[in-house]
Short mmCIF file of C-alpha atoms (C1' of nucleotides) in Angstrom, two decimals:
data_model
loop_
_atom_site.label_atom_id
_atom_site.label_comp_id
_atom_site.label_asym_id
_atom_site.label_seq_id
_atom_site.Cartn_x
_atom_site.Cartn_y
_atom_site.Cartn_z
CA MET A 59 -0.01 0.35 -0.04
CA LEU A 60 1.39 3.17 -0.98
CA SER A 61 -1.14 5.54 -0.50
CA GLY A 62 -5.44 5.17 0.01
CA PHE A 63 -6.92 2.85 2.00
CA VAL A 64 -8.35 -0.48 1.54
CA TYR A 65 -10.28 -2.78 3.67
CA GLY A 66 -10.66 -6.57 4.06
CA HIS A 67 -14.39 -7.80 4.33
CA LYS A 68 -16.37 -10.63 4.63
CA LEU A 69 -20.33 -11.34 3.66
CA VAL A 70 -21.96 -13.27 6.38
CA ASN A 71 -25.65 -14.83 5.12
CA SER A 72 -24.74 -13.57 1.86
CA SER A 73 -25.97 -10.01 2.68
CA ARG A 74 -24.61 -8.80 5.91
CA ARG A 75 -20.90 -7.32 5.49
CA GLN A 76 -18.48 -7.25 7.89
CA ILE A 77 -15.10 -5.48 7.51
CA THR A 78 -12.16 -7.43 8.99
CA SER A 79 -9.46 -5.13 8.59
CA LEU A 80 -8.06 -1.79 7.71
CA LEU A 81 -4.94 -1.38 5.54
CA VAL A 82 -3.11 2.09 5.73
CA PRO A 83 -0.20 3.11 3.60
CA GLY A 84 2.85 1.12 4.35
CA ASP A 85 0.79 -2.12 5.03
CA ILE A 86 1.13 -5.12 2.92
CA ALA A 87 -2.29 -6.51 1.38
CA ASP A 88 -2.63 -10.29 1.17
CA LEU A 89 0.74 -11.67 2.12
CA GLN A 90 -0.99 -15.21 2.52
CA CYS A 91 -1.51 -15.54 -0.95
CA LEU A 92 1.87 -16.28 -1.32
CA TYR A 93 1.60 -19.73 0.32
CA VAL A 94 -2.18 -20.02 1.09
CA PRO A 95 -4.44 -21.55 -1.76
CA LYS A 96 -7.62 -20.07 -0.81
CA LEU A 97 -8.63 -16.65 -0.57
CA ASP A 98 -10.83 -16.07 2.54
CA HIS A 99 -11.68 -12.49 2.32
CA ASN A 100 -12.34 -9.86 -0.01
CA LEU A 101 -10.21 -6.73 -0.69
CA SER A 102 -11.65 -3.48 -1.94
CA ALA A 103 -10.37 -0.09 -1.89
CA LEU A 104 -11.96 2.93 0.40
CA GLY A 105 -11.68 5.88 -2.60
CA PRO A 106 -8.62 6.10 -4.57
CA ALA A 107 -5.53 4.23 -3.40
CA VAL A 108 -2.06 3.39 -5.07
CA VAL A 109 -0.95 -0.12 -4.47
CA ALA A 110 2.30 -1.88 -5.70
CA PHE A 111 1.66 -5.41 -6.76
CA PHE A 112 4.66 -8.04 -6.55
CA PRO A 113 5.11 -10.97 -8.79
CA HIS A 114 4.56 -13.83 -6.58
CA ALA A 115 7.26 -16.11 -7.87
CA ALA A 116 10.08 -13.58 -7.81
CA PHE A 117 8.85 -12.86 -4.33
CA ARG A 118 8.85 -15.97 -3.04
CA ALA A 119 12.63 -16.80 -4.30
CA ILE A 120 13.70 -13.77 -2.47
CA LEU A 121 12.29 -14.84 0.41
CA ASP A 122 13.77 -18.11 0.20
CA GLN A 123 16.81 -16.78 0.42
CA SER A 124 16.69 -14.06 3.03
CA PRO A 125 15.83 -15.42 6.42
CA GLN A 126 16.11 -11.84 7.35
CA LEU A 127 13.45 -10.54 4.87
CA SER A 128 11.31 -13.66 5.56
CA GLN A 129 11.06 -12.69 9.44
CA ALA A 130 10.53 -9.28 8.69
CA PHE A 131 7.51 -10.28 6.79
CA TRP A 132 6.48 -12.89 9.10
CA ARG A 133 6.48 -10.15 11.82
CA GLU A 134 4.01 -8.11 9.72
CA THR A 135 1.62 -11.36 10.05
CA PHE A 136 2.08 -10.99 13.58
CA VAL A 137 0.88 -7.43 13.94
CA GLU A 138 -1.90 -8.34 11.40
CA THR A 139 -3.20 -11.12 13.58
CA ALA A 140 -2.83 -8.97 16.75
CA ILE A 141 -4.63 -6.11 15.37
CA ALA A 142 -7.59 -9.15 14.55
CA ARG A 143 -7.38 -10.14 18.00
CA GLU A 144 -7.66 -6.48 19.30
CA TRP A 145 -10.79 -6.56 16.85
CA ILE A 146 -12.29 -9.43 18.38
CA ALA A 147 -12.05 -8.10 21.77
CA ASN A 148 -13.62 -4.88 20.72
CA LEU A 149 -16.72 -6.38 18.99
CA GLY A 150 -17.17 -9.12 21.55
CA ARG A 151 -16.89 -6.85 24.82
CA ARG A 152 -17.24 -2.93 23.95
CA GLU A 153 -20.62 -1.08 23.41
CA ALA A 154 -20.96 0.54 20.06
CA LEU A 155 -19.56 4.08 21.33
CA ALA A 156 -16.45 2.47 22.91
CA ARG A 157 -16.17 0.26 19.72
CA MET A 158 -16.24 3.55 17.16
CA ALA A 159 -13.87 5.25 19.35
CA HIS A 160 -11.13 2.18 19.64
CA VAL A 161 -11.38 1.94 15.56
CA ILE A 162 -10.54 5.95 15.67
CA CYS A 163 -7.75 5.46 18.21
CA GLU A 164 -6.26 2.41 16.40
CA LEU A 165 -6.39 4.62 12.96
CA ALA A 166 -4.65 7.50 14.65
CA VAL A 167 -1.92 6.02 16.06
CA ARG A 168 -1.43 3.58 12.86
CA LEU A 169 -1.63 6.61 10.42
CA ARG A 170 0.96 8.84 12.98
CA ALA A 171 3.20 5.85 13.13
CA VAL A 172 3.37 6.30 9.43
CA ASP A 173 2.86 10.14 8.79
CA ARG A 174 5.12 10.92 11.32
CA THR A 175 2.83 13.91 11.55
CA GLY A 176 1.48 14.13 15.02
CA SER A 177 -1.52 15.07 13.68
CA PHE A 178 -5.03 14.58 15.06
CA SER A 179 -6.71 15.11 11.86
CA LEU A 180 -7.70 11.81 9.66
CA PHE A 181 -8.99 12.12 6.16
CA ILE A 182 -10.47 9.03 5.14
CA PRO A 183 -12.90 8.33 2.39
CA TRP A 184 -15.44 6.06 4.03
CA THR A 185 -19.08 6.47 4.47
CA GLN A 186 -20.86 5.95 7.77
CA MET A 187 -21.70 2.67 6.40
CA ASP A 188 -18.55 1.57 6.03
CA VAL A 189 -17.71 2.44 9.50
CA ALA A 190 -20.90 0.38 10.81
CA ASP A 191 -19.49 -2.42 9.02
CA VAL A 192 -16.13 -2.11 10.71
CA CYS A 193 -17.89 -1.60 14.09
CA GLY A 194 -20.49 -4.45 13.63
CA ILE A 195 -23.38 -2.21 14.06
CA SER A 196 -26.16 -1.06 11.68
CA GLY A 197 -26.02 1.93 9.85
CA VAL A 198 -28.49 4.11 11.78
CA HIS A 199 -26.91 3.39 15.08
CA ALA A 200 -23.56 4.19 13.70
CA ASN A 201 -24.92 7.82 12.65
CA ARG A 202 -26.10 8.04 16.06
CA VAL A 203 -23.03 7.26 17.79
CA VAL A 204 -21.15 9.78 15.63
CA GLN A 205 -23.48 12.19 16.50
CA GLU A 206 -22.72 11.30 20.24
CA LEU A 207 -19.04 11.67 19.55
CA ARG A 208 -19.62 14.98 18.25
CA ARG A 209 -21.91 16.30 20.96
CA SER A 210 -19.70 15.49 23.72
CA ARG A 211 -16.79 17.70 22.00
CA VAL A 212 -14.27 14.66 21.68
CA LEU A 213 -14.15 15.13 17.67
CA ASP A 214 -15.41 16.84 14.68
CA TRP A 215 -16.57 14.32 12.08
CA ASP A 216 -17.15 16.22 8.85
CA PRO A 217 -18.42 13.42 6.11
CA ARG A 218 -14.68 12.63 5.10
CA GLN A 219 -12.43 14.20 7.83
CA ILE A 220 -12.24 13.55 11.23
CA ARG A 221 -10.68 16.21 13.87
CA ILE A 222 -9.76 14.49 17.29
CA LEU A 223 -10.27 17.38 19.50
CA ASP A 224 -9.51 15.38 23.04
CA TRP A 225 -7.42 12.67 22.62
CA ASP A 226 -7.11 11.67 26.30
CA ALA A 227 -11.30 11.62 26.22
CA LEU A 228 -11.21 9.69 23.11
CA THR A 229 -8.53 6.80 24.58
CA GLU A 230 -10.71 6.94 27.76
CA ILE A 231 -13.95 6.20 25.76
CA ALA A 232 -12.51 3.76 24.11
CA ASP A 233 -10.52 1.87 26.66
CA PHE A 234 -7.52 2.08 24.18
CA SER A 235 -3.97 1.30 24.65
CA ASP A 236 -1.52 0.94 21.70
CA ASP A 237 0.36 -1.88 23.10
CA TYR A 238 -0.81 -4.41 20.45
CA LEU A 239 0.13 -2.59 17.64
CA GLN A 240 3.59 -3.36 18.49
CA LEU A 241 5.07 -0.12 17.34
CA ARG A 242 8.14 0.01 19.83
CA ILE A 243 10.76 -1.74 17.71
CA ALA A 244 14.13 -2.55 19.36
CA GLY A 245 13.77 -0.40 22.03
CA ARG A 246 12.41 2.82 20.15
CA ASP A 247 9.25 4.20 20.58
CA LEU A 248 7.94 5.09 17.30
CA VAL A 249 4.87 7.15 18.71
CA ALA A 250 4.99 8.21 21.89
CA SER A 251 6.55 11.54 20.62
CA GLU A 252 3.93 12.14 18.56
CA VAL A 253 0.91 11.44 20.62
CA ALA A 254 2.33 13.11 23.74
CA MET B 241 -0.33 -28.35 21.69
CA LEU B 242 -0.06 -32.07 22.28
CA SER B 243 -3.51 -32.61 24.15
CA GLY B 244 -6.32 -30.42 25.77
CA PHE B 245 -7.36 -27.00 25.19
CA VAL B 246 -5.84 -23.97 25.36
CA TYR B 247 -7.45 -20.37 24.69
CA GLY B 248 -5.89 -16.65 24.17
CA HIS B 249 -7.79 -14.05 25.92
CA LYS B 250 -7.99 -10.39 26.72
CA LEU B 251 -9.52 -8.17 29.24
CA VAL B 252 -11.73 -5.44 28.19
CA ASN B 253 -12.01 -2.42 30.91
CA SER B 254 -10.00 -4.82 33.08
CA SER B 255 -13.02 -6.61 33.77
CA ARG B 256 -14.74 -8.26 30.88
CA ARG B 257 -13.20 -11.10 29.26
CA GLN B 258 -13.25 -11.99 25.68
CA ILE B 259 -11.70 -15.27 24.21
CA THR B 260 -9.70 -14.27 21.31
CA SER B 261 -8.50 -17.53 20.12
CA LEU B 262 -8.91 -21.58 20.82
CA LEU B 263 -5.96 -23.65 20.46
CA VAL B 264 -6.56 -27.55 19.65
CA PRO B 265 -3.77 -30.54 19.92
CA GLY B 266 -1.64 -29.77 16.97
CA ASP B 267 -1.68 -26.20 17.01
CA ILE B 268 1.13 -23.90 17.89
CA ALA B 269 0.75 -21.82 20.61
CA ASP B 270 2.11 -18.20 20.87
CA LEU B 271 4.86 -18.54 17.58
CA GLN B 272 4.88 -14.68 17.61
CA CYS B 273 6.44 -14.41 20.97
CA LEU B 274 9.89 -15.61 18.66
CA TYR B 275 9.92 -12.22 17.02
CA VAL B 276 7.78 -9.81 18.76
CA PRO B 277 8.47 -8.64 22.24
CA LYS B 278 5.48 -7.46 23.62
CA LEU B 279 2.77 -9.93 24.53
CA ASP B 280 -0.87 -8.60 23.82
CA HIS B 281 -2.87 -11.15 25.13
CA ASN B 282 -2.95 -13.76 27.81
CA LEU B 283 -3.09 -17.84 27.26
CA SER B 284 -4.89 -20.41 29.78
CA ALA B 285 -5.61 -23.74 29.59
CA LEU B 286 -9.16 -25.27 29.72
CA GLY B 287 -8.37 -28.02 31.90
CA PRO B 288 -5.41 -30.36 31.68
CA ALA B 289 -3.37 -29.98 28.84
CA VAL B 290 0.15 -31.31 27.80
CA VAL B 291 1.94 -28.71 25.88
CA ALA B 292 5.58 -29.10 24.61
CA PHE B 293 7.82 -25.91 25.15
CA PHE B 294 10.71 -24.93 22.49
CA PRO B 295 13.72 -22.87 23.47
CA HIS B 296 13.60 -19.80 21.57
CA ALA B 297 17.28 -19.57 20.75
CA ALA B 298 17.62 -22.94 19.06
CA PHE B 299 14.43 -22.38 17.18
CA ARG B 300 15.09 -19.21 15.79
CA ALA B 301 18.34 -21.16 14.59
CA ILE B 302 16.72 -24.02 13.13
CA LEU B 303 13.79 -21.38 11.34
CA ASP B 304 16.86 -19.15 10.12
CA GLN B 305 18.61 -22.01 8.00
CA SER B 306 15.37 -23.67 6.83
CA PRO B 307 13.27 -21.56 4.52
CA GLN B 308 11.00 -24.38 4.07
CA LEU B 309 10.27 -24.88 7.87
CA SER B 310 9.91 -20.80 8.16
CA GLN B 311 7.46 -21.06 5.44
CA ALA B 312 5.31 -24.27 7.28
CA PHE B 313 5.22 -22.31 10.46
CA TRP B 314 4.32 -19.12 8.21
CA ARG B 315 1.62 -20.66 7.02
CA GLU B 316 0.42 -21.53 10.39
CA THR B 317 0.22 -17.75 11.28
CA PHE B 318 -1.69 -17.23 8.27
CA VAL B 319 -4.52 -19.87 9.35
CA GLU B 320 -4.60 -18.24 12.55
CA THR B 321 -5.03 -14.74 11.07
CA ALA B 322 -7.67 -16.25 8.63
CA ILE B 323 -9.67 -17.78 11.61
CA ALA B 324 -9.50 -14.47 13.59
CA ARG B 325 -11.10 -12.77 10.60
CA GLU B 326 -13.72 -15.48 10.60
CA TRP B 327 -14.47 -14.71 14.37
CA ILE B 328 -14.41 -10.99 13.37
CA ALA B 329 -17.08 -11.55 11.26
CA ASN B 330 -18.74 -14.20 13.67
CA LEU B 331 -18.95 -11.55 16.50
CA GLY B 332 -19.62 -8.63 14.23
CA ARG B 333 -22.52 -9.72 12.09
CA ARG B 334 -24.24 -12.88 13.69
CA GLU B 335 -26.78 -13.18 16.28
CA ALA B 336 -26.14 -15.26 19.45
CA LEU B 337 -27.22 -18.73 18.21
CA ALA B 338 -25.55 -18.51 14.84
CA ARG B 339 -22.22 -17.14 16.71
CA MET B 340 -22.50 -20.31 18.99
CA ALA B 341 -23.39 -22.80 16.40
CA HIS B 342 -20.61 -21.07 14.76
CA VAL B 343 -17.69 -21.58 17.10
CA ILE B 344 -18.95 -25.27 17.49
CA CYS B 345 -18.79 -25.99 13.81
CA GLU B 346 -15.23 -24.43 13.72
CA LEU B 347 -14.09 -26.90 16.64
CA ALA B 348 -15.63 -29.82 14.90
CA VAL B 349 -13.92 -29.53 11.90
CA ARG B 350 -10.50 -28.51 13.27
CA LEU B 351 -10.73 -31.39 15.64
CA ARG B 352 -12.05 -33.82 12.93
CA ALA B 353 -8.66 -32.95 11.07
CA VAL B 354 -6.59 -33.94 13.90
CA ASP B 355 -8.10 -36.83 15.43
CA ARG B 356 -9.10 -38.37 11.73
CA THR B 357 -12.04 -39.78 13.61
CA GLY B 358 -14.92 -38.37 11.84
CA SER B 359 -16.77 -38.21 15.25
CA PHE B 360 -19.28 -35.66 16.10
CA SER B 361 -18.51 -35.79 19.79
CA LEU B 362 -16.53 -33.14 21.33
CA PHE B 363 -15.12 -33.18 24.68
CA ILE B 364 -14.06 -30.12 25.93
CA PRO B 365 -13.45 -29.09 29.82
CA TRP B 366 -15.21 -25.43 29.35
CA THR B 367 -18.08 -23.99 31.16
CA GLN B 368 -20.94 -22.01 29.65
CA MET B 369 -19.06 -19.33 30.95
CA ASP B 370 -16.35 -20.10 28.87
CA VAL B 371 -18.40 -20.11 25.88
CA ALA B 372 -20.09 -16.97 26.74
CA ASP B 373 -16.80 -15.23 26.58
CA VAL B 374 -15.83 -16.84 23.15
CA CYS B 375 -18.98 -15.69 21.49
CA GLY B 376 -19.25 -12.07 23.31
CA ILE B 377 -22.42 -12.53 25.17
CA SER B 378 -23.16 -12.85 28.91
CA GLY B 379 -23.09 -16.05 30.76
CA VAL B 380 -27.12 -16.22 31.35
CA HIS B 381 -27.30 -15.71 27.71
CA ALA B 382 -25.02 -18.35 26.59
CA ASN B 383 -27.08 -20.62 28.64
CA ARG B 384 -30.20 -19.87 27.12
CA VAL B 385 -28.90 -20.33 23.71
CA VAL B 386 -27.33 -23.74 24.80
CA GLN B 387 -30.81 -24.65 25.86
CA GLU B 388 -32.22 -23.46 22.32
CA LEU B 389 -29.69 -25.60 20.59
CA ARG B 390 -30.50 -28.64 22.55
CA ARG B 391 -34.34 -28.11 22.31
CA SER B 392 -34.27 -27.56 18.67
CA ARG B 393 -32.34 -31.02 18.78
CA VAL B 394 -29.43 -29.86 16.98
CA LEU B 395 -26.86 -31.27 19.40
CA ASP B 396 -26.66 -32.50 23.02
CA TRP B 397 -24.76 -30.44 25.37
CA ASP B 398 -23.84 -32.38 28.59
CA PRO B 399 -21.73 -30.25 30.66
CA ARG B 400 -18.43 -30.86 29.22
CA GLN B 401 -19.38 -33.48 25.92
CA ILE B 402 -21.01 -31.82 23.32
CA ARG B 403 -23.01 -34.20 20.95
CA ILE B 404 -23.93 -33.18 17.31
CA LEU B 405 -26.97 -34.74 16.35
CA ASP B 406 -27.76 -32.56 12.98
CA TRP B 407 -24.61 -31.39 11.42
CA ASP B 408 -26.57 -30.25 8.37
CA ALA B 409 -28.75 -27.93 10.56
CA LEU B 410 -26.06 -26.84 12.67
CA THR B 411 -24.05 -25.39 9.75
CA GLU B 412 -27.40 -23.99 8.42
CA ILE B 413 -27.58 -22.09 11.84
CA ALA B 414 -24.05 -21.18 11.67
CA ASP B 415 -23.62 -20.15 7.99
CA PHE B 416 -20.64 -21.83 8.37
CA SER B 417 -18.34 -23.25 5.43
CA ASP B 418 -15.03 -24.87 6.36
CA ASP B 419 -13.10 -22.63 3.37
CA TYR B 420 -11.18 -20.50 5.68
CA LEU B 421 -9.76 -23.23 7.74
CA GLN B 422 -7.28 -23.74 4.91
CA LEU B 423 -7.47 -27.86 5.54
CA ARG B 424 -7.11 -28.80 1.66
CA ILE B 425 -3.68 -29.05 0.88
CA ALA B 426 -1.94 -29.93 -2.18
CA GLY B 427 -5.37 -31.08 -3.91
CA ARG B 428 -6.16 -33.23 -0.86
CA ASP B 429 -9.46 -32.95 1.29
CA LEU B 430 -8.51 -33.48 4.74
CA VAL B 431 -11.95 -33.73 6.16
CA ALA B 432 -14.48 -33.79 3.35
CA SER B 433 -14.65 -37.74 4.02
CA GLU B 434 -14.71 -37.63 7.33
CA VAL B 435 -17.60 -34.62 7.29
CA ALA B 436 -19.67 -36.40 4.56
"C1'" DC C 270 -22.52 -31.16 56.42
"C1'" DG C 271 -21.04 -26.69 54.57
"C1'" DT C 272 -19.22 -24.70 50.75
"C1'" DC C 273 -18.13 -23.76 46.09
"C1'" DT C 274 -18.84 -23.80 41.21
"C1'" DC C 275 -21.56 -24.34 37.56
"C1'" DC C 276 -26.44 -24.52 35.52
"C1'" DT C 277 -30.71 -22.51 35.44
"C1'" DT C 278 -35.02 -19.62 35.48
"C1'" DG C 279 -37.59 -15.21 35.94
"C1'" DA C 280 -38.22 -10.25 35.61
"C1'" DG C 281 -37.26 -5.75 34.14
"C1'" DT C 282 -33.98 -3.05 31.81
"C1'" DT C 283 -31.31 -1.17 27.85
"C1'" DA C 284 -28.61 -1.27 23.62
"C1'" DA C 285 -28.94 -1.98 19.42
"C1'" DC C 286 -32.28 -3.02 15.51
"C1'" DT C 287 -35.39 -2.55 11.51
"C1'" DC C 288 -38.62 0.18 8.67
"C1'" DA C 289 -39.41 4.31 6.82
"C1'" DA C 290 -39.40 8.72 5.73
"C1'" DC C 291 -37.04 13.23 4.74
"C1'" DG C 292 -33.39 16.43 3.49
"C1'" DT C 293 -29.19 17.74 1.09
"C1'" DA C 294 -25.31 17.35 -2.14
"C1'" DC C 295 -23.73 15.95 -6.32
"C1'" DG C 296 -23.72 14.65 -11.05
"C1'" DT C 297 -25.96 13.71 -15.48
"C1'" DG C 298 -28.70 14.16 -19.28
"C1'" DG C 299 -32.40 16.80 -21.45
"C1'" DC D 164 -30.24 25.94 -16.84
"C1'" DC D 165 -33.05 22.89 -14.99
"C1'" DA D 166 -35.43 18.30 -13.46
"C1'" DC D 167 -34.00 14.07 -11.99
"C1'" DG D 168 -31.73 10.26 -10.10
"C1'" DT D 169 -28.36 8.56 -6.92
"C1'" DA D 170 -26.03 8.08 -2.82
"C1'" DC D 171 -25.34 9.75 1.94
"C1'" DG D 172 -26.61 11.73 6.55
"C1'" DT D 173 -30.30 12.44 9.65
"C1'" DT D 174 -34.32 11.87 12.71
"C1'" DG D 175 -38.57 9.37 14.29
"C1'" DA D 176 -41.27 5.23 16.06
"C1'" DG D 177 -41.81 0.75 17.64
"C1'" DT D 178 -39.50 -3.80 17.90
"C1'" DT D 179 -36.06 -6.99 19.67
"C1'" DA D 180 -31.78 -9.19 21.20
"C1'" DA D 181 -29.29 -9.19 24.45
"C1'" DC D 182 -27.95 -7.66 29.28
"C1'" DT D 183 -28.20 -7.45 34.60
"C1'" DC D 184 -29.70 -8.45 38.52
"C1'" DA D 185 -31.37 -11.85 41.85
"C1'" DA D 186 -32.32 -16.24 43.36
"C1'" DG D 187 -32.79 -21.31 43.60
"C1'" DG D 188 -31.09 -25.87 42.40
"C1'" DA D 189 -27.93 -29.78 41.35
"C1'" DG D 190 -23.66 -31.78 41.80
"C1'" DA D 191 -18.65 -32.18 43.58
"C1'" DC D 192 -15.55 -32.33 47.37
"C1'" DG D 193 -13.22 -32.02 51.80
#
DNA sequence: CGTCTCCTTGAGTTAACTCAACGTACGTGG
DNA sequence: CCACGTACGTTGAGTTAACTCAAGGAGACG
């Protein structure tokens, strides 16, 4: 992923959509297709996105010859799994408001880790229906939750731009901790300076 | 994992538990700890379990020298992630009855793939509270769902033993397909014969 | 015999859902 | 330029799935 946003999703009962992952610039989409034959989810872009493709054969050849590279990509898979686990906890044990707040927190931190801007604004070309399918709630309810977040002055939510007004309150609502994102590498902390 | 059951779980709001993964014999627990410093979830056993431990240094050395082995274990991680994705869809877009049925289906298929017995009985030393924390529902509601499954003659659920009486009905309720488990390797189908 | 854990049941409450309608912005073709 | 369709956001009203609280029953065990 070079720019833009991609999401993974599944259809349940051949009608209800659940978004299972969000990819931000810097992420690697669908590594598993190198070694696992069957696709188990669909990938789509949220608005315009720039994506680089790698030929599988060449990629496999490189990985076979470099344990270091394999390890690096394997690590990428571990982070993906850790995020999935957090989403499971999010969907299973938080109510809608906390759930949505948690998604925003995660995206903010992941984007800050890439941008290094320290900004509290997110430009994501998603609709409230997309957000609903991330959070496992209905579109109507997603709208009400967005309004609740606006009303409590935690954030602004113009159609496509989210401006976080009160990071502490947001993480409080979301019960958010960025531990699972594994952003601290080799003793250095990739995000603390921006978040602080 | 040699025998028994282990589950991964997270605490949300430092009180509510969500189980994020179930490990059956043959699975490999916590591969990520080889390369990722921070633990993001807890592992506990459901009743007695026999687990083999590997020294990290030796393991890493082996993986560095064998791309084939690395690949095999990496593949294990992919399956783990695919299962996590399915759980996300399960928690986000199915109601409690379907959710629990889906968990049963998954466990049945995974255990059949290991046992090769083709049996429709599962002996799992979990309480209804554990099941509730897998499904993201309350203990009381889990009990009512279990009773509903019993009443509709889809399965028997003695405290620790589940006997599936009507596999087709169960998969129908659960909207279950085993595709995501990636059990078909190199053209051979590991489970179809048992399921059929 | 008491205690503990687990299962079960009832009653009242709440979060989230569905259905339906309406406003607004945007693009497109007449 | 205007009429129209479409996609998205918003709101209200009624419904339902799931929750919490509370209590009681069954079995295991020291």
